[in-house]
mmCIF file of C-alpha atoms and ligand atoms in Angstrom:
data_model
loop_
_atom_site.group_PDB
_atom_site.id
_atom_site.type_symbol
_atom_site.label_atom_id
_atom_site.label_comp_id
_atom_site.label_asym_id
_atom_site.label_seq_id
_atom_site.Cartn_x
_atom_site.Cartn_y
_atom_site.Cartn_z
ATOM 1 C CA UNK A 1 134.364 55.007 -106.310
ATOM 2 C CA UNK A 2 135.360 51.662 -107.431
ATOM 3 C CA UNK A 3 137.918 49.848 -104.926
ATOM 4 C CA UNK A 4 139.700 46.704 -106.003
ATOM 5 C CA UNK A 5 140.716 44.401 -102.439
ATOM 6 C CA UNK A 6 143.047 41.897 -102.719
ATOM 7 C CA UNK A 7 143.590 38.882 -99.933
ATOM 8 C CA UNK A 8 146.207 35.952 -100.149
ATOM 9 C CA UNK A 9 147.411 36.045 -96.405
ATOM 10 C CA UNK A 10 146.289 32.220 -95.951
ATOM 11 C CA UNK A 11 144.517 29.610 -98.227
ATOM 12 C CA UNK A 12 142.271 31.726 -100.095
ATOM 13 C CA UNK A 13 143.605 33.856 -102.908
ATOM 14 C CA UNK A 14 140.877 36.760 -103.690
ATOM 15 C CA UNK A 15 139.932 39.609 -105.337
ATOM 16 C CA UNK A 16 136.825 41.815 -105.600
ATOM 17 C CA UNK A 17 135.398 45.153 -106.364
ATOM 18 C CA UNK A 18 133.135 47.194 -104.391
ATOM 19 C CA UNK A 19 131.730 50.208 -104.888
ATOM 20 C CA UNK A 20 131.408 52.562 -101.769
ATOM 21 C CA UNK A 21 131.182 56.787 -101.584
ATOM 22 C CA UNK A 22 130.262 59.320 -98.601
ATOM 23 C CA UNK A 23 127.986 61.527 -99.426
ATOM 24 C CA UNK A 24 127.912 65.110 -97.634
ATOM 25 C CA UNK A 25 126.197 63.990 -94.534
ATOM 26 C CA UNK A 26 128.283 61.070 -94.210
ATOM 27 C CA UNK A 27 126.011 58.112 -95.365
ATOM 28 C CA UNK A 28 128.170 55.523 -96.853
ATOM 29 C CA UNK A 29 126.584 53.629 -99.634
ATOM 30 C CA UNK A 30 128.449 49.891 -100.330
ATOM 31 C CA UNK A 31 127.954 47.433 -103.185
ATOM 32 C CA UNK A 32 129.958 44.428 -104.235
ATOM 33 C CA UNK A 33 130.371 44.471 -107.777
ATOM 34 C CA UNK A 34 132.659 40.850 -107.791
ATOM 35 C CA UNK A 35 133.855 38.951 -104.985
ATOM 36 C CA UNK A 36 135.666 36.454 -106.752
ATOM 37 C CA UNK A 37 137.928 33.475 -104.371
ATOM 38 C CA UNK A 38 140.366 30.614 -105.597
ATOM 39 C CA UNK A 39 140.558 28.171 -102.840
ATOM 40 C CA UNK A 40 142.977 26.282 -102.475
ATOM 41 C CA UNK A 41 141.410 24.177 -99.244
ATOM 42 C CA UNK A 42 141.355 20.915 -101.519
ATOM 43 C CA UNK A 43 145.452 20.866 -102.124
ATOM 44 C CA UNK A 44 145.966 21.643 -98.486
ATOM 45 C CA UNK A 45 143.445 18.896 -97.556
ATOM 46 C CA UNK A 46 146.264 16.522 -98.772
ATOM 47 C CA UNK A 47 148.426 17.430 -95.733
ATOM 48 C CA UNK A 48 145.656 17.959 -92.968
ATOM 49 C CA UNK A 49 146.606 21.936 -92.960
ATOM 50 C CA UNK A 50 148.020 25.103 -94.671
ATOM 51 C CA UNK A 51 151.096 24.095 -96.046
ATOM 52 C CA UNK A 52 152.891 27.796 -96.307
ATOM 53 C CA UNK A 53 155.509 27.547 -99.293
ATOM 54 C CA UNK A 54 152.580 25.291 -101.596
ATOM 55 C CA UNK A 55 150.320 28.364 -100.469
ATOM 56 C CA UNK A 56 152.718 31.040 -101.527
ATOM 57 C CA UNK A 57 153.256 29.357 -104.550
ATOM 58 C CA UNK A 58 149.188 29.090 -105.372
ATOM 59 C CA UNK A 59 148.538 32.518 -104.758
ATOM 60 C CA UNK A 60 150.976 33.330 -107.512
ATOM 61 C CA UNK A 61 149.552 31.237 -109.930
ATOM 62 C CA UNK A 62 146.107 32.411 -109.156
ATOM 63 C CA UNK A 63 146.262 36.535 -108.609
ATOM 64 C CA UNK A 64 146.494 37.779 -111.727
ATOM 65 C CA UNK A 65 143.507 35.841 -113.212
ATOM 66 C CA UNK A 66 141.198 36.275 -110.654
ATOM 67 C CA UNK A 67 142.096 39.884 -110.287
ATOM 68 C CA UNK A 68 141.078 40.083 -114.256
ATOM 69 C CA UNK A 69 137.976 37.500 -113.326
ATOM 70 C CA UNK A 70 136.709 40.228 -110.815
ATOM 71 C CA UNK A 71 136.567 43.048 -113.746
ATOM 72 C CA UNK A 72 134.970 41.324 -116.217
ATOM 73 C CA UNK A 73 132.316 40.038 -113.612
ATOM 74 C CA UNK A 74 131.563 43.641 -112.601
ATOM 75 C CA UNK A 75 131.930 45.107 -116.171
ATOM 76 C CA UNK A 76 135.223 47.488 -115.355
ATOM 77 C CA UNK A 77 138.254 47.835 -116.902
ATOM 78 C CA UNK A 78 141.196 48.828 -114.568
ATOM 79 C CA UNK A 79 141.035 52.155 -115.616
ATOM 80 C CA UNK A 80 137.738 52.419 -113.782
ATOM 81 C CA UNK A 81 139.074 51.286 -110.245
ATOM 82 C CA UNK A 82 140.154 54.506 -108.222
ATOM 83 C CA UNK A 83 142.408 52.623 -105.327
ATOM 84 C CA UNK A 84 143.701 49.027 -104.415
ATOM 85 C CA UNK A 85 143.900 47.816 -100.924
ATOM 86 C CA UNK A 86 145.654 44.647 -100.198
ATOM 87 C CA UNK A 87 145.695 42.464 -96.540
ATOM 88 C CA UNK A 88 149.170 43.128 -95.635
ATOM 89 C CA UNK A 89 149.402 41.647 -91.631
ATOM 90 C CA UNK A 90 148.542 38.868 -90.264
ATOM 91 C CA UNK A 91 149.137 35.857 -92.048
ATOM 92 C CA UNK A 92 151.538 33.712 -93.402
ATOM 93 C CA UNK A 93 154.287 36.010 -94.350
ATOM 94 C CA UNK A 94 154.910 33.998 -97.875
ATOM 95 C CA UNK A 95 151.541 34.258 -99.279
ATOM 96 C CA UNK A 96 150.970 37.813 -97.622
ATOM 97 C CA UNK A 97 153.990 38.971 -100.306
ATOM 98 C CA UNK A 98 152.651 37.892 -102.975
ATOM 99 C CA UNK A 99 149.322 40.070 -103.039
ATOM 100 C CA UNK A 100 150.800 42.713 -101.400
ATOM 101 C CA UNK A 101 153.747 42.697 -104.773
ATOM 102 C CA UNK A 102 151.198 42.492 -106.736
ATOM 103 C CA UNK A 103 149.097 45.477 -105.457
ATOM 104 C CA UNK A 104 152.097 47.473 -105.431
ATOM 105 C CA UNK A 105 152.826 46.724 -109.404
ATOM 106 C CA UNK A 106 149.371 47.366 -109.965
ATOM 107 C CA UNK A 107 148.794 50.454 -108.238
ATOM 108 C CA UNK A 108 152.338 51.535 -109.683
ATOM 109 C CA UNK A 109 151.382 51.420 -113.093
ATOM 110 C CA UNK A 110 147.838 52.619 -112.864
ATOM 111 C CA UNK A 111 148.841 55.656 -110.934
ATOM 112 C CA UNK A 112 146.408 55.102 -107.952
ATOM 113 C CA UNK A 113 146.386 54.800 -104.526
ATOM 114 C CA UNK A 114 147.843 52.048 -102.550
ATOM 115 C CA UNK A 115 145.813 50.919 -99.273
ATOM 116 C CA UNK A 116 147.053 48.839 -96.535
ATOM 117 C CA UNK A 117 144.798 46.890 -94.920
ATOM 118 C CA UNK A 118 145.002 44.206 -91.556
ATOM 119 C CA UNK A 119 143.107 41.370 -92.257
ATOM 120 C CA UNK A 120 141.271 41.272 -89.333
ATOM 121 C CA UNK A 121 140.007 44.608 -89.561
ATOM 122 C CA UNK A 122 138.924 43.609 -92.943
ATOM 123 C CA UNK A 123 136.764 40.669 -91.112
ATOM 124 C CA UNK A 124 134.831 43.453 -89.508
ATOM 125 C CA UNK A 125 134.487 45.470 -92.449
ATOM 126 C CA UNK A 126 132.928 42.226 -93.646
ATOM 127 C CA UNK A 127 129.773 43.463 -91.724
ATOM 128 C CA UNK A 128 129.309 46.891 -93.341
ATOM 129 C CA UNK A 129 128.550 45.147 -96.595
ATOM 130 C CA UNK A 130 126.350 42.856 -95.205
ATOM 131 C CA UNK A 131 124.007 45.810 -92.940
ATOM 132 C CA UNK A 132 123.856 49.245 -94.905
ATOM 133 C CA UNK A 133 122.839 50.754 -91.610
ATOM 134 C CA UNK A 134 126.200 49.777 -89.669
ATOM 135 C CA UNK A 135 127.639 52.168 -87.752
ATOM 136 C CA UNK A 136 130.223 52.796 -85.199
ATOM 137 C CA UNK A 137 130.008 52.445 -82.521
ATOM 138 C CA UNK A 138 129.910 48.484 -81.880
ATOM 139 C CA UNK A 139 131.465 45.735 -80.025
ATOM 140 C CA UNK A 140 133.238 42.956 -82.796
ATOM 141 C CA UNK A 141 133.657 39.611 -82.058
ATOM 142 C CA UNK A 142 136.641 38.159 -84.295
ATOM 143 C CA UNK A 143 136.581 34.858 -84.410
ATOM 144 C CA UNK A 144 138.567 32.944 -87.122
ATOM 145 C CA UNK A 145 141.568 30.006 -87.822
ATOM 146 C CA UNK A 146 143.769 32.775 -86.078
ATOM 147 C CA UNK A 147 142.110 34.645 -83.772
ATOM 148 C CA UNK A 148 139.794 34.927 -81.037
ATOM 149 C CA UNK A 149 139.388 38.348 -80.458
ATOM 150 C CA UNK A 150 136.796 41.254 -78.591
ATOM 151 C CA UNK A 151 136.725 44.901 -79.859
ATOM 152 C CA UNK A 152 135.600 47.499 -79.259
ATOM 153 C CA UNK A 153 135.246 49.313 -82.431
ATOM 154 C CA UNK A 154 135.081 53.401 -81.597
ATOM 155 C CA UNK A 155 134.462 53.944 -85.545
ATOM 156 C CA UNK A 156 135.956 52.955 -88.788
ATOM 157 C CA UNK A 157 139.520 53.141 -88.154
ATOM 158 C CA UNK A 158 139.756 52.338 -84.212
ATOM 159 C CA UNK A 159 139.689 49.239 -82.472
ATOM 160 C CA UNK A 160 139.968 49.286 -78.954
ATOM 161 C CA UNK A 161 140.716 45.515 -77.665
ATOM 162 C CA UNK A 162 138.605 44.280 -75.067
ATOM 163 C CA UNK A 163 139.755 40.680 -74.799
ATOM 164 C CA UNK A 164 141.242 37.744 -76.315
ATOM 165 C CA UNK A 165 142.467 34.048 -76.407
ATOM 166 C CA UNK A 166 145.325 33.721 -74.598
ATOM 167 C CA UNK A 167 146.522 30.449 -76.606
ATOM 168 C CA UNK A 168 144.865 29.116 -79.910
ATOM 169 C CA UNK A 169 141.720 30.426 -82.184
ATOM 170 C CA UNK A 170 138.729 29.032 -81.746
ATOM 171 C CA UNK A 171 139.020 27.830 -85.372
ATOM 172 C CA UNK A 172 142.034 26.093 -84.589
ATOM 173 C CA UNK A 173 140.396 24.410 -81.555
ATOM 174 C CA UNK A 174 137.515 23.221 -84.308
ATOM 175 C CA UNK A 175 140.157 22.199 -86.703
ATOM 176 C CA UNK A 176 142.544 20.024 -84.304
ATOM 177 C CA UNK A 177 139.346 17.839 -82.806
ATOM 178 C CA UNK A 178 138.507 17.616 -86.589
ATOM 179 C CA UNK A 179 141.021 16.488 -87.652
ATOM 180 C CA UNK A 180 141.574 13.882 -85.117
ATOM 181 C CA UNK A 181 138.459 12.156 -85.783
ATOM 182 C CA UNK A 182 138.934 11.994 -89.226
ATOM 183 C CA UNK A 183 137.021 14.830 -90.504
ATOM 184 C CA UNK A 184 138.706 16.360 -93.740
ATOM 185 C CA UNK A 185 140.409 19.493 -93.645
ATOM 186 C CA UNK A 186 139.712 22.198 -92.417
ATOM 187 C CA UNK A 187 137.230 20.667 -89.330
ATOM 188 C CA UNK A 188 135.158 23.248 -88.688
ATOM 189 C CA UNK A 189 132.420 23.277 -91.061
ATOM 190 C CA UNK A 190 132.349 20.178 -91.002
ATOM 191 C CA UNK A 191 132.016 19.793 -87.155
ATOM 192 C CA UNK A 192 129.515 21.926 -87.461
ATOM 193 C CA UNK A 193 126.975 19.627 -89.264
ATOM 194 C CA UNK A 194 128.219 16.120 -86.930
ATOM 195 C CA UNK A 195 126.943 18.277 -83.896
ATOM 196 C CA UNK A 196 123.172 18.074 -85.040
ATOM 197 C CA UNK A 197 123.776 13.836 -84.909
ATOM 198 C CA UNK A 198 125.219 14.105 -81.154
ATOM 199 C CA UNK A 199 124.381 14.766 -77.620
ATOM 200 C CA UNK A 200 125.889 17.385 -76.140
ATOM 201 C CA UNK A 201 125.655 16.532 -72.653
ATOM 202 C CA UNK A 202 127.316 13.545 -73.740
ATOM 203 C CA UNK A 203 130.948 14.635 -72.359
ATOM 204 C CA UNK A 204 131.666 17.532 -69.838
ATOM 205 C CA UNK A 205 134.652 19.720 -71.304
ATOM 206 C CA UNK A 206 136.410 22.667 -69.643
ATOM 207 C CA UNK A 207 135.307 26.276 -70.401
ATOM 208 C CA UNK A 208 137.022 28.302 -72.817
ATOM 209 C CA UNK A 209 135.832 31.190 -71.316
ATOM 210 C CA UNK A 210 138.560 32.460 -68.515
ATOM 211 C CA UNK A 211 137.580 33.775 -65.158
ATOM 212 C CA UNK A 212 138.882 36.718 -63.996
ATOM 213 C CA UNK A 213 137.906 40.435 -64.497
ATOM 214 C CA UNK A 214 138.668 40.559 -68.155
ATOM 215 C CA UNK A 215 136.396 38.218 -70.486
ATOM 216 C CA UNK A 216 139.613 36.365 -72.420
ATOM 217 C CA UNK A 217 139.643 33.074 -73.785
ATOM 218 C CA UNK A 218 141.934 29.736 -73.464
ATOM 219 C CA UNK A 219 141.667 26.757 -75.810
ATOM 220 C CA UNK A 220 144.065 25.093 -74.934
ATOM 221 C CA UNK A 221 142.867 23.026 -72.076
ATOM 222 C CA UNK A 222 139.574 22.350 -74.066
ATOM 223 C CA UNK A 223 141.481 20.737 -76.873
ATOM 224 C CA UNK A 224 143.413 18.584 -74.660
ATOM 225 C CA UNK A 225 140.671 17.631 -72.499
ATOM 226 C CA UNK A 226 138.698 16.490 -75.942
ATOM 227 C CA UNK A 227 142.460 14.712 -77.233
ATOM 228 C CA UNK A 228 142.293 12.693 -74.156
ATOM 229 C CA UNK A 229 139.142 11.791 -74.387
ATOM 230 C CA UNK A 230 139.762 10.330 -77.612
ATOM 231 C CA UNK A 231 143.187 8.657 -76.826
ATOM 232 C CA UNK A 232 141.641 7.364 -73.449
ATOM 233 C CA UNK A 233 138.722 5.602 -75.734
ATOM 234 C CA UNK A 234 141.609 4.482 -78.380
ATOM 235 C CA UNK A 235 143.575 2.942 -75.442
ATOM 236 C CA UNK A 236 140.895 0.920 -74.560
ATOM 237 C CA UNK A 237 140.262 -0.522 -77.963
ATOM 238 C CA UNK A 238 136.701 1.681 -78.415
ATOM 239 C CA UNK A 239 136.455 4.877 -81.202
ATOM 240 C CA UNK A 240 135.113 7.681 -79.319
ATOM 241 C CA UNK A 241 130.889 8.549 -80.352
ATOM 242 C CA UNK A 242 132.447 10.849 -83.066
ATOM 243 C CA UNK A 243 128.705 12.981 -83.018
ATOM 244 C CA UNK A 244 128.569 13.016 -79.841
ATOM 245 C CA UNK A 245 132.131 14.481 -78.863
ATOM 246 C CA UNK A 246 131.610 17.317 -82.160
ATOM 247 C CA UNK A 247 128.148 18.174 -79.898
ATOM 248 C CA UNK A 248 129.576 18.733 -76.838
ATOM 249 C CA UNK A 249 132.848 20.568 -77.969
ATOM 250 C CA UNK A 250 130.561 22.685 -79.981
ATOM 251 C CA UNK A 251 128.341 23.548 -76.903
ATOM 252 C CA UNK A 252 131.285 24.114 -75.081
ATOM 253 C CA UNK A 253 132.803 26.558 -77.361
ATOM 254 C CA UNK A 254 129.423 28.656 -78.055
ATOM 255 C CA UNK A 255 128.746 28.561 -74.716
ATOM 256 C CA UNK A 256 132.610 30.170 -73.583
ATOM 257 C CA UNK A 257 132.107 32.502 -76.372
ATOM 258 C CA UNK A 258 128.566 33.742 -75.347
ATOM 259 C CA UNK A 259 129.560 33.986 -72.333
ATOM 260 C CA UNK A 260 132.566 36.027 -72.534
ATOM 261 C CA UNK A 261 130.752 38.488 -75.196
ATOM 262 C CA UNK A 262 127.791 39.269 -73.257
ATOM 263 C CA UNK A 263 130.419 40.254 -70.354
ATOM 264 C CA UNK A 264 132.272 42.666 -72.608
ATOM 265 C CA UNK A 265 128.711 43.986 -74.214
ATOM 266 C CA UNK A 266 128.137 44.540 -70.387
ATOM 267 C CA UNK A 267 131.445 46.099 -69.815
ATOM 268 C CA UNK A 268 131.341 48.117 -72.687
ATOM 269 C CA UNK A 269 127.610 49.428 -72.790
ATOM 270 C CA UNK A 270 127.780 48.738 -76.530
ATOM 271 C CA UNK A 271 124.093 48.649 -78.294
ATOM 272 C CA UNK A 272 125.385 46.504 -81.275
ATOM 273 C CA UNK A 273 127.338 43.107 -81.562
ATOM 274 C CA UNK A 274 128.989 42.326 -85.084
ATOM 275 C CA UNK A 275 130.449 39.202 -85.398
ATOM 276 C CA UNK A 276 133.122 38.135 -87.974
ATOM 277 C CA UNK A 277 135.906 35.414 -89.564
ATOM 278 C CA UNK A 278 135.809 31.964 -90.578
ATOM 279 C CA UNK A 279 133.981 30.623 -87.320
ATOM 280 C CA UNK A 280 131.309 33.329 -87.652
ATOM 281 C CA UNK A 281 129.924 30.545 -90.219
ATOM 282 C CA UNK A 282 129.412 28.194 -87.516
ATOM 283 C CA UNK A 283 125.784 27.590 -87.244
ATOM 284 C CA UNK A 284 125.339 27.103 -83.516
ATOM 285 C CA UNK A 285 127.308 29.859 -82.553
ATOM 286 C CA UNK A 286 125.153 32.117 -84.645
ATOM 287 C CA UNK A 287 121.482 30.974 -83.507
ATOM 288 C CA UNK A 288 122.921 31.017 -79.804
ATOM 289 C CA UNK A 289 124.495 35.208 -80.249
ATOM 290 C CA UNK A 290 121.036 35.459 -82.133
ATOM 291 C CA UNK A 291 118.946 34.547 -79.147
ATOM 292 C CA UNK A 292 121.351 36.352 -76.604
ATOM 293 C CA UNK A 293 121.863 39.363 -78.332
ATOM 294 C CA UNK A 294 117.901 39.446 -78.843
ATOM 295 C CA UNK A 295 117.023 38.936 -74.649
ATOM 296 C CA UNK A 296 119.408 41.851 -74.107
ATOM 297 C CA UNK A 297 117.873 44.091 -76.791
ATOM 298 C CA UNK A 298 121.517 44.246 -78.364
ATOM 299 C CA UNK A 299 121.208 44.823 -82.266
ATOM 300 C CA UNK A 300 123.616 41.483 -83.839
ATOM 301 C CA UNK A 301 125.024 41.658 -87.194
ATOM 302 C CA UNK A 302 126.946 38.986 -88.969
ATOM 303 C CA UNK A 303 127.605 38.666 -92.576
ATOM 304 C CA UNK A 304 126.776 36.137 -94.630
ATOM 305 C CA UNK A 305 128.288 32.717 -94.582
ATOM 306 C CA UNK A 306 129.831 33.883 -98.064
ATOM 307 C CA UNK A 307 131.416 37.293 -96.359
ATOM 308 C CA UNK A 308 132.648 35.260 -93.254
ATOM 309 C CA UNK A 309 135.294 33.411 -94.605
ATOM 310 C CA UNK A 310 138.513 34.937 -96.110
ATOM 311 C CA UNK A 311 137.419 37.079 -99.240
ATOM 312 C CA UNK A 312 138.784 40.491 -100.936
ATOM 313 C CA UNK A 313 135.109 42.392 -100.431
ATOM 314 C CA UNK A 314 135.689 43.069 -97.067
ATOM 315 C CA UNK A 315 139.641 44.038 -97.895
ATOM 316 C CA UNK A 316 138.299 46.636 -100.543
ATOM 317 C CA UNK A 317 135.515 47.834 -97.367
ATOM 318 C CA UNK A 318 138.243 48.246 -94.884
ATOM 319 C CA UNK A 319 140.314 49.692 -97.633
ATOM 320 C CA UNK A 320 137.935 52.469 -98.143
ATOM 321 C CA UNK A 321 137.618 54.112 -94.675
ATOM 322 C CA UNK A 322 141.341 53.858 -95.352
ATOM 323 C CA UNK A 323 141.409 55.764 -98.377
ATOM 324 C CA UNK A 324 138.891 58.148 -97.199
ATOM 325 C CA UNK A 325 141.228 59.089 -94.256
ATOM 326 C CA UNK A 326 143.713 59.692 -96.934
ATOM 327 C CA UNK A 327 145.750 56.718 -95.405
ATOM 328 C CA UNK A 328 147.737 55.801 -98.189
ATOM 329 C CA UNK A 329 150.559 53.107 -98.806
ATOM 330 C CA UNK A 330 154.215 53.604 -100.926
ATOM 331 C CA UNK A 331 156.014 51.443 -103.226
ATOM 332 C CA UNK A 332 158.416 51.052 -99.903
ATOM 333 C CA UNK A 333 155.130 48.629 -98.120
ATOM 334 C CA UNK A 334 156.084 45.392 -96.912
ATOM 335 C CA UNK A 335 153.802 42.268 -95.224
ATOM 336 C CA UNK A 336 154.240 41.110 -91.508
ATOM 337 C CA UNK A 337 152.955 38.029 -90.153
ATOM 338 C CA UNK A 338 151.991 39.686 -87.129
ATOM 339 C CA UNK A 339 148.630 41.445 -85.953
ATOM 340 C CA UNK A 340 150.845 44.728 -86.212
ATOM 341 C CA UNK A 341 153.052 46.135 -89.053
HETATM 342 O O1 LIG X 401 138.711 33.678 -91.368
HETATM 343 P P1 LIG X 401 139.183 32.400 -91.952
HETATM 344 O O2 LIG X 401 138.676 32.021 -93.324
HETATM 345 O O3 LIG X 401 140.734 32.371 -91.989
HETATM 346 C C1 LIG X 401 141.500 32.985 -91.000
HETATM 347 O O4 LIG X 401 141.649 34.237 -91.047
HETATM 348 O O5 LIG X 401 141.933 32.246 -90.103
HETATM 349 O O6 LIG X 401 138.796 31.268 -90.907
HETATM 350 C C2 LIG X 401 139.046 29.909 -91.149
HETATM 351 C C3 LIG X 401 138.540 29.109 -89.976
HETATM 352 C C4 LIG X 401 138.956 27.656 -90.012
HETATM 353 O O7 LIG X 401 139.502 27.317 -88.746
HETATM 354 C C5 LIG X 401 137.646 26.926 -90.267
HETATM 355 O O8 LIG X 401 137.590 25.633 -89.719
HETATM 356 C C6 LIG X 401 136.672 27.832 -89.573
HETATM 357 O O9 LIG X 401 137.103 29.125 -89.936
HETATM 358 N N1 LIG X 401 135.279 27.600 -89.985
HETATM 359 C C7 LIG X 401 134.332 27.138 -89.149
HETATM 360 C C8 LIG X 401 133.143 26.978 -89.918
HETATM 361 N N2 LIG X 401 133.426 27.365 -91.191
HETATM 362 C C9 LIG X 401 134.747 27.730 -91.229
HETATM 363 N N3 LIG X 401 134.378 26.856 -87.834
HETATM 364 C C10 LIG X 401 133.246 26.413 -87.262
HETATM 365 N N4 LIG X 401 132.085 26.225 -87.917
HETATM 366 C C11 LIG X 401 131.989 26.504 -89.239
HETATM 367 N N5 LIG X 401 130.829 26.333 -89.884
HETATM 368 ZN ZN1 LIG X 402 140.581 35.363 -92.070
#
């Protein structure tokens, strides 16, 4: 069956079609058909951030076209797409309405089923169109501009929580420094190249990783610790080595994350590690769960840089185990800006 996904819950409106089935001995094909994103990174870039109501108003202007961009890409009409799943929790409450109202007309008039779907489970389903062979049972790293997250993921439609930040995201932590030292928004990718220029020994930063029994995360003293460094350096008339500070708050961060990950692989006996979200782009982070995954004989998945970020493929995937559990939405479904509905 055809699936149409729909995301607008931040700064990226989206909408794609993938085609997935189950055949009788439950082998679940996948194919993305169109995956088709308007950013909107460049207007937020004016105000160093997401500014909600200029979001809101984007993803109005953009929905409809790109909805019709994604059929003509995969050669479909909208008679052709069997169900619509749209990311209705978490996110910013103001741009989550608008895809979800427009979902609801859509599926309305076209007399198919309506699919609610949380965004971050959509990250994960990210990584069943990227590895045909996925299955359940894995352990999912979510890490993204929201969350910071451990599951364990029992199979499609379960996700146990291991662990998690206490404070901010790890992509917030990458976007604060950036922004600080004058990198545009949003900081991480671009952090993410600076680090190859710098040393990162260069400045000792606290661990996000927590101690204690359960493997949870805290930014928050990281991202002050880094601040400090740079006002300290400011106070004393001198710009902080810019490549050498995105090197060592890197290390730090991949390190804490490792860290914490191979303690809940280890806690959880899982076999397979998928990572996921916006910070599963960042390059370090991915060669160093590459080369720890690979000395534990864990199998790592990730999607591709393209699948990592916000995008309505990995709505429509999520959608699907949805829809094949029969799990189906009303005209009566609302967004929430929190993780739960
Ligand atoms: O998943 P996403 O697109 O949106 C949320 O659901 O939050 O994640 C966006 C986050 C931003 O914080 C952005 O800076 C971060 O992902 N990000 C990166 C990289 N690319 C995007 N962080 C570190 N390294 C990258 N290469
Ligand atoms: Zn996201």
């Amino acid at each position: 069956m055809y699936i149409l996904g729909l995301e607008s819950s931040c700064d990226e409106t989206s909408a794609a079609i993938v085609r997935m089935d189950t055949d009788e001995n439950g082998v679940c094909t996948r194919e993305i058909c169109a995956n088709m994103i308007a950013s909107q990174i460049e207007t937020h870039r004016l105000y160093g951030g997401v500014v909600p109501e200029i979001a809101g108003r984007a993803h109005i202007e953009a929905v409809s076209r790109i909805t019709y961009e994604a059929l003509d890409t995969a050669g479909l009409t909208i008679r052709d797409i069997g169900a619509v799943a749209v990311t209705t929790h978490p996110g910013l409450i103001g741009a989550l309405l608008v895809g979800v109202n427009f979902a609801k007309s859509l599926a309305f008039a076209q007399n198919i089923p309506l699919i609610s779907v949380n965004h971050i489970h959509a990250h994960v389903a990210a990584a069943y169109l990227s590895d045909p062979e996925l299955k359940p049972p894995f352990l999912a790293l979510v890490v993204s501009g929201g969350h910071t997250q451990l599951y364990m993921v029992e199979d499609e439609l379960t996700f146990r929580i291991i662990a998690g930040t206490r404070d901010d995201a790890a992509g917030e932590a990458f976007d604060k420094i950036g922004r600080v030292i004058g990198m545009p928004y949003p900081g991480g990718a671009a952090l993410d190249k600076l680090a190859y220029e710098g040393n990162p020994t260069a400045f000792s930063l606290p661990s996000p990783a927590l101690a204690g029994e359960q493997p949870d995360f805290s930014f928050s003293g990281l991202k002050t610790a880094a601040l400090n460094l740079i006002n300290g350096a400011r106070q004393r008339g001198e710009e902080i080595n810019r490549a050498d500070l995105a090197a060592s708050y890197t290390a730090t961060i991949v390190h804490g994350i490792v860290k914490q990950t191979m303690a809940a692989l280890k806690m959880t006996g899982a076999k397979t590690l998928v990572m996921a979200g916006g910070v599963a782009a960042n390059s370090h982070l991915r060669s160093a769960l590459t080369e720890a995954c690979g000395r534990r004989r864990v199998k790592f998945v990730t999607p591709p840089l393209s699948l990592c970020g916000d995008n309505g493929a990995m709505v429509a995937a999520a959608g699907y185990f949805r829809y094949r559990a029969g799990l189906f939405a009303d005209t009566a479904l609302n967004a929430s800006a929190a993780d739960e509905m």
